[in-house]
Amino acid sequence: MTTPEASRNFRALFISDVHLGTRGCQAELLLDFLKDNDAETIYLVGDIADGWRLKRSWYWPQLHNDVVQKILRKGRKGSRVIYIPGNHDEFLRSFLGTHFGGVEVTDSIIHESATGKRYLVIHGDQFDVVIRHAKWLAFFGDKAYVTALGINTWLNVIRRRLGLTYWSLSAWAKLKVKNAVSFIGRFEEALSDEARRQGVEGVICGHIHHAADRDINGIHYINTGDWVESCTAVAEHHDGTFEVIRWAEQTRAGTAPVKTKEEPVAA
């Protein structure tokens, strides 16, 4: 665990699966994280906005807009911002190679760490068999998942009123289901195989909402997690080491950086 002082500025930050536009999005926690942490390069590793959900019903509170504006402001202040679309924001794949508001849009990218190691950065849905071959089933699963997140949202409303901190029912349940654990393992192996095929030393991805940082058959596999269940991000320190930042846990333990006065979010 890094100290609060050391965690304020990084060489790179990797954030995915925010799902802006859904009620399960933990936008307030993410906004706090963005206020207290900065980086030379910020990678948005897919599913930042949830186009699937927004098509069915529009939900976009001010906090979600604040997150977007905060990211754009970081770009204006000098951070390089790279957006790698996922399956929920796949509409942006029509704009690969373009820039908007200082944000670069690309399908994948190779990140070179401070130690010279190369990492494939990709959302990862391309290696999800359900997404590739049975999209109707993915939409069905999405509805069930949203229902679970809805229960999770109300559960945490009650927890806040009782003075308790955020806890994810859906994340806990996922790790208790044998099939889900098996799927995670297959996904991790598929992404590691792709990194090996491309001749790089590691892969940084999202998609499955399960943060990880481990070696898989000689490939450094890193998953950024998400901001609806675990509230995690990945940071590369200036010495080239990587860290999974578990923001909800740090906030709960009181080890998150102390907030400084922040100017209001503006367009």
Tab-separated table of C-alpha atoms in Angstrom:
chain	number	residue	atom	x	y	z
A	1	MET	CA	0.000	0.000	0.000
A	2	THR	CA	1.408	3.384	-0.941
A	3	THR	CA	1.315	6.383	1.362
A	4	PRO	CA	-1.240	9.116	0.615
A	5	GLU	CA	1.527	11.535	-0.378
A	6	ALA	CA	3.056	9.079	-2.887
A	7	SER	CA	-0.268	8.186	-4.470
A	8	ARG	CA	-1.181	11.665	-5.689
A	9	ASN	CA	0.731	11.637	-8.979
A	10	PHE	CA	1.515	8.698	-11.229
A	11	ARG	CA	3.194	7.978	-14.501
A	12	ALA	CA	-0.039	6.424	-15.809
A	13	LEU	CA	-3.571	5.679	-14.607
A	14	PHE	CA	-5.847	3.007	-16.068
A	15	ILE	CA	-9.617	3.243	-15.457
A	16	SER	CA	-12.376	1.126	-16.991
A	17	ASP	CA	-15.983	0.014	-16.648
A	18	VAL	CA	-17.342	3.195	-15.113
A	19	HIS	CA	-20.752	2.741	-16.781
A	20	LEU	CA	-21.797	6.379	-16.706
A	21	GLY	CA	-25.487	6.528	-17.501
A	22	THR	CA	-26.444	3.748	-15.089
A	23	ARG	CA	-27.710	3.980	-11.535
A	24	GLY	CA	-25.071	1.496	-10.389
A	25	CYS	CA	-22.194	3.797	-11.372
A	26	GLN	CA	-20.222	4.973	-8.339
A	27	ALA	CA	-19.624	8.421	-9.857
A	28	GLU	CA	-19.140	10.170	-6.522
A	29	LEU	CA	-16.325	7.821	-5.482
A	30	LEU	CA	-14.708	8.127	-8.923
A	31	LEU	CA	-14.899	11.921	-8.798
A	32	ASP	CA	-13.166	11.868	-5.405
A	33	PHE	CA	-10.504	9.571	-6.861
A	34	LEU	CA	-9.915	11.853	-9.856
A	35	LYS	CA	-9.643	14.897	-7.588
A	36	ASP	CA	-6.963	13.257	-5.452
A	37	ASN	CA	-4.963	11.389	-8.118
A	38	ASP	CA	-3.316	12.534	-11.336
A	39	ALA	CA	-1.068	11.069	-14.021
A	40	GLU	CA	0.982	11.958	-17.067
A	41	THR	CA	-1.165	9.560	-19.138
A	42	ILE	CA	-4.724	8.484	-18.375
A	43	TYR	CA	-6.093	5.409	-20.148
A	44	LEU	CA	-9.877	4.999	-20.263
A	45	VAL	CA	-10.045	1.268	-20.901
A	46	GLY	CA	-13.615	0.907	-22.151
A	47	ASP	CA	-17.206	0.981	-20.919
A	48	ILE	CA	-16.768	4.476	-19.529
A	49	ALA	CA	-20.271	5.370	-20.719
A	50	ASP	CA	-22.988	2.721	-20.986
A	51	GLY	CA	-24.544	3.125	-24.429
A	52	TRP	CA	-26.619	-0.041	-23.994
A	53	ARG	CA	-28.408	1.389	-20.979
A	54	LEU	CA	-28.750	4.912	-22.341
A	55	LYS	CA	-30.470	3.577	-25.469
A	56	ARG	CA	-33.181	2.003	-23.324
A	57	SER	CA	-33.665	4.828	-20.829
A	58	TRP	CA	-31.855	8.121	-20.335
A	59	TYR	CA	-30.174	8.595	-16.979
A	60	TRP	CA	-27.445	11.218	-16.691
A	61	PRO	CA	-27.274	13.069	-13.356
A	62	GLN	CA	-24.942	15.996	-12.722
A	63	LEU	CA	-22.355	13.782	-11.002
A	64	HIS	CA	-21.892	11.806	-14.228
A	65	ASN	CA	-21.362	15.026	-16.136
A	66	ASP	CA	-18.887	16.137	-13.454
A	67	VAL	CA	-16.803	12.993	-14.036
A	68	VAL	CA	-16.617	13.699	-17.781
A	69	GLN	CA	-15.675	17.318	-17.196
A	70	LYS	CA	-13.027	16.343	-14.656
A	71	ILE	CA	-11.366	13.986	-17.151
A	72	LEU	CA	-11.489	16.621	-19.905
A	73	ARG	CA	-9.973	19.162	-17.528
A	74	LYS	CA	-7.072	16.823	-16.810
A	75	GLY	CA	-6.462	16.672	-20.545
A	76	ARG	CA	-6.475	20.458	-20.789
A	77	LYS	CA	-3.979	20.655	-17.927
A	78	GLY	CA	-1.463	18.438	-19.695
A	79	SER	CA	-2.380	14.801	-19.145
A	80	ARG	CA	-2.522	12.642	-22.249
A	81	VAL	CA	-5.974	11.000	-22.284
A	82	ILE	CA	-6.506	7.851	-24.360
A	83	TYR	CA	-9.976	6.311	-24.760
A	84	ILE	CA	-10.198	2.632	-25.723
A	85	PRO	CA	-13.897	1.784	-26.321
A	86	GLY	CA	-15.485	-1.358	-24.903
A	87	ASN	CA	-18.684	-3.216	-25.765
A	88	HIS	CA	-20.986	-0.873	-23.825
A	89	ASP	CA	-19.531	2.210	-25.525
A	90	GLU	CA	-18.850	0.479	-28.845
A	91	PHE	CA	-20.451	3.410	-30.713
A	92	LEU	CA	-17.077	5.145	-30.273
A	93	ARG	CA	-15.409	2.466	-32.412
A	94	SER	CA	-16.756	4.405	-35.389
A	95	PHE	CA	-14.348	7.202	-34.393
A	96	LEU	CA	-11.094	5.260	-34.011
A	97	GLY	CA	-8.069	7.385	-34.799
A	98	THR	CA	-9.830	10.658	-34.029
A	99	HIS	CA	-9.504	13.194	-31.225
A	100	PHE	CA	-12.323	14.940	-29.391
A	101	GLY	CA	-11.821	17.417	-26.587
A	102	GLY	CA	-8.168	16.417	-26.429
A	103	VAL	CA	-9.041	12.730	-26.004
A	104	GLU	CA	-7.484	10.164	-28.367
A	105	VAL	CA	-9.725	7.271	-29.454
A	106	THR	CA	-8.101	3.953	-30.373
A	107	ASP	CA	-9.128	0.282	-30.354
A	108	SER	CA	-5.990	-0.781	-28.445
A	109	ILE	CA	-2.534	0.579	-27.744
A	110	ILE	CA	0.874	-0.564	-26.541
A	111	HIS	CA	1.931	1.098	-23.301
A	112	GLU	CA	5.647	1.103	-22.478
A	113	SER	CA	6.364	1.210	-18.766
A	114	ALA	CA	9.199	3.136	-17.129
A	115	THR	CA	11.200	-0.110	-17.049
A	116	GLY	CA	10.781	-0.644	-20.788
A	117	LYS	CA	8.222	-3.453	-20.541
A	118	ARG	CA	5.454	-3.290	-23.125
A	119	TYR	CA	1.801	-3.846	-22.293
A	120	LEU	CA	-1.153	-4.364	-24.614
A	121	VAL	CA	-3.946	-2.080	-23.381
A	122	ILE	CA	-7.359	-3.264	-24.559
A	123	HIS	CA	-10.868	-3.458	-23.110
A	124	GLY	CA	-11.088	-7.218	-23.611
A	125	ASP	CA	-14.631	-7.830	-24.868
A	126	GLN	CA	-13.122	-9.106	-28.125
A	127	PHE	CA	-12.059	-12.195	-26.170
A	128	ASP	CA	-15.409	-12.802	-24.477
A	129	VAL	CA	-17.108	-15.714	-26.251
A	130	VAL	CA	-20.585	-14.578	-25.148
A	131	ILE	CA	-20.061	-11.078	-26.551
A	132	ARG	CA	-18.606	-12.382	-29.823
A	133	HIS	CA	-21.005	-15.213	-30.612
A	134	ALA	CA	-24.200	-14.705	-28.607
A	135	LYS	CA	-24.777	-11.003	-28.173
A	136	TRP	CA	-28.456	-11.552	-27.362
A	137	LEU	CA	-27.330	-13.580	-24.345
A	138	ALA	CA	-25.024	-10.760	-23.284
A	139	PHE	CA	-27.977	-8.338	-23.335
A	140	PHE	CA	-30.018	-10.825	-21.291
A	141	GLY	CA	-27.188	-11.118	-18.797
A	142	ASP	CA	-26.915	-7.333	-18.717
A	143	LYS	CA	-30.543	-7.044	-17.574
A	144	ALA	CA	-29.964	-9.511	-14.744
A	145	TYR	CA	-26.783	-7.696	-13.793
A	146	VAL	CA	-28.553	-4.328	-13.714
A	147	THR	CA	-31.175	-5.830	-11.409
A	148	ALA	CA	-28.413	-6.995	-9.061
A	149	LEU	CA	-26.830	-3.547	-9.158
A	150	GLY	CA	-30.212	-1.982	-8.378
A	151	ILE	CA	-30.450	-4.091	-5.242
A	152	ASN	CA	-26.860	-3.152	-4.484
A	153	THR	CA	-27.667	0.578	-4.800
A	154	TRP	CA	-30.545	0.430	-2.317
A	155	LEU	CA	-28.514	-1.741	0.029
A	156	ASN	CA	-25.816	0.923	0.146
A	157	VAL	CA	-28.373	3.703	0.690
A	158	ILE	CA	-29.365	1.851	3.861
A	159	ARG	CA	-25.709	1.285	4.791
A	160	ARG	CA	-24.941	5.018	4.435
A	161	ARG	CA	-27.877	5.906	6.691
A	162	LEU	CA	-26.487	3.495	9.260
A	163	GLY	CA	-23.091	5.147	8.999
A	164	LEU	CA	-21.538	2.196	7.167
A	165	THR	CA	-19.265	2.357	4.105
A	166	TYR	CA	-19.824	1.125	0.540
A	167	TRP	CA	-19.951	-2.644	0.007
A	168	SER	CA	-20.710	-4.531	-3.197
A	169	LEU	CA	-23.233	-7.350	-2.954
A	170	SER	CA	-22.853	-8.126	-6.676
A	171	ALA	CA	-19.058	-8.394	-6.501
A	172	TRP	CA	-19.284	-10.686	-3.490
A	173	ALA	CA	-21.882	-12.893	-5.160
A	174	LYS	CA	-19.890	-13.154	-8.407
A	175	LEU	CA	-16.897	-14.644	-6.637
A	176	LYS	CA	-19.149	-17.208	-4.945
A	177	VAL	CA	-20.517	-18.569	-8.233
A	178	LYS	CA	-18.378	-21.381	-9.647
A	179	ASN	CA	-19.231	-20.635	-13.296
A	180	ALA	CA	-18.292	-16.978	-12.901
A	181	VAL	CA	-14.932	-17.891	-11.376
A	182	SER	CA	-14.311	-20.325	-14.244
A	183	PHE	CA	-15.191	-17.654	-16.817
A	184	ILE	CA	-12.772	-15.191	-15.204
A	185	GLY	CA	-9.977	-17.754	-15.451
A	186	ARG	CA	-10.633	-18.444	-19.149
A	187	PHE	CA	-10.809	-14.730	-19.920
A	188	GLU	CA	-7.506	-14.042	-18.173
A	189	GLU	CA	-5.792	-16.841	-20.092
A	190	ALA	CA	-7.188	-15.619	-23.430
A	191	LEU	CA	-5.905	-12.073	-22.859
A	192	SER	CA	-2.518	-13.365	-21.743
A	193	ASP	CA	-2.296	-15.515	-24.882
A	194	GLU	CA	-3.066	-12.446	-27.027
A	195	ALA	CA	-0.308	-10.463	-25.315
A	196	ARG	CA	2.108	-13.305	-26.014
A	197	ARG	CA	0.956	-13.447	-29.651
A	198	GLN	CA	1.663	-9.724	-30.034
A	199	GLY	CA	5.120	-10.125	-28.548
A	200	VAL	CA	4.605	-7.931	-25.481
A	201	GLU	CA	5.339	-8.617	-21.831
A	202	GLY	CA	1.923	-7.846	-20.373
A	203	VAL	CA	-1.695	-6.917	-20.884
A	204	ILE	CA	-3.889	-4.313	-19.162
A	205	CYS	CA	-7.625	-4.771	-19.672
A	206	GLY	CA	-11.063	-4.386	-18.099
A	207	HIS	CA	-14.466	-5.822	-19.081
A	208	ILE	CA	-15.024	-8.503	-16.407
A	209	HIS	CA	-15.178	-6.156	-13.374
A	210	HIS	CA	-12.528	-8.138	-11.529
A	211	ALA	CA	-9.316	-6.303	-10.630
A	212	ALA	CA	-6.121	-8.347	-10.769
A	213	ASP	CA	-2.352	-8.018	-10.958
A	214	ARG	CA	-0.546	-11.319	-11.431
A	215	ASP	CA	1.690	-13.438	-13.622
A	216	ILE	CA	0.048	-15.876	-16.033
A	217	ASN	CA	2.577	-18.157	-17.713
A	218	GLY	CA	5.165	-15.413	-17.958
A	219	ILE	CA	2.729	-12.644	-18.974
A	220	HIS	CA	2.014	-9.788	-16.559
A	221	TYR	CA	-1.795	-9.739	-16.484
A	222	ILE	CA	-3.469	-6.631	-15.046
A	223	ASN	CA	-7.194	-5.932	-14.889
A	224	THR	CA	-8.427	-2.494	-13.880
A	225	GLY	CA	-11.648	-3.704	-12.261
A	226	ASP	CA	-14.574	-1.279	-12.374
A	227	TRP	CA	-16.485	1.609	-10.778
A	228	VAL	CA	-19.833	-0.085	-10.160
A	229	GLU	CA	-18.723	-2.937	-7.906
A	230	SER	CA	-15.149	-2.799	-6.668
A	231	CYS	CA	-14.241	0.872	-7.346
A	232	THR	CA	-10.701	0.095	-8.482
A	233	ALA	CA	-8.130	1.559	-10.841
A	234	VAL	CA	-4.577	0.656	-11.830
A	235	ALA	CA	-1.619	3.015	-11.483
A	236	GLU	CA	1.899	2.847	-12.804
A	237	HIS	CA	4.340	4.532	-10.446
A	238	HIS	CA	7.270	6.521	-11.793
A	239	ASP	CA	9.612	3.606	-11.065
A	240	GLY	CA	7.577	1.349	-13.387
A	241	THR	CA	5.814	-0.680	-10.706
A	242	PHE	CA	2.060	-1.201	-10.960
A	243	GLU	CA	-0.574	-1.046	-8.239
A	244	VAL	CA	-4.252	-1.904	-8.101
A	245	ILE	CA	-5.809	0.976	-6.170
A	246	ARG	CA	-8.876	-0.212	-4.290
A	247	TRP	CA	-10.425	3.179	-3.692
A	248	ALA	CA	-13.483	2.082	-1.731
A	249	GLU	CA	-11.248	0.072	0.601
A	250	GLN	CA	-8.793	2.950	1.027
A	251	THR	CA	-11.647	5.341	1.767
A	252	ARG	CA	-13.095	2.903	4.285
A	253	ALA	CA	-9.693	2.407	5.946
A	254	GLY	CA	-8.925	6.126	5.964
A	255	THR	CA	-5.769	5.741	3.830
A	256	ALA	CA	-7.006	7.693	0.807
A	257	PRO	CA	-5.245	11.034	0.235
A	258	VAL	CA	-6.658	13.937	2.216
A	259	LYS	CA	-8.754	16.087	-0.107
A	260	THR	CA	-7.599	19.555	-1.026
A	261	LYS	CA	-9.970	22.347	-1.944
A	262	GLU	CA	-11.185	21.737	-5.491
A	263	GLU	CA	-12.481	24.270	-7.946
A	264	PRO	CA	-16.058	23.627	-9.143
A	265	VAL	CA	-16.459	21.434	-12.206
A	266	ALA	CA	-16.985	23.560	-15.315
A	267	ALA	CA	-17.620	22.832	-18.951
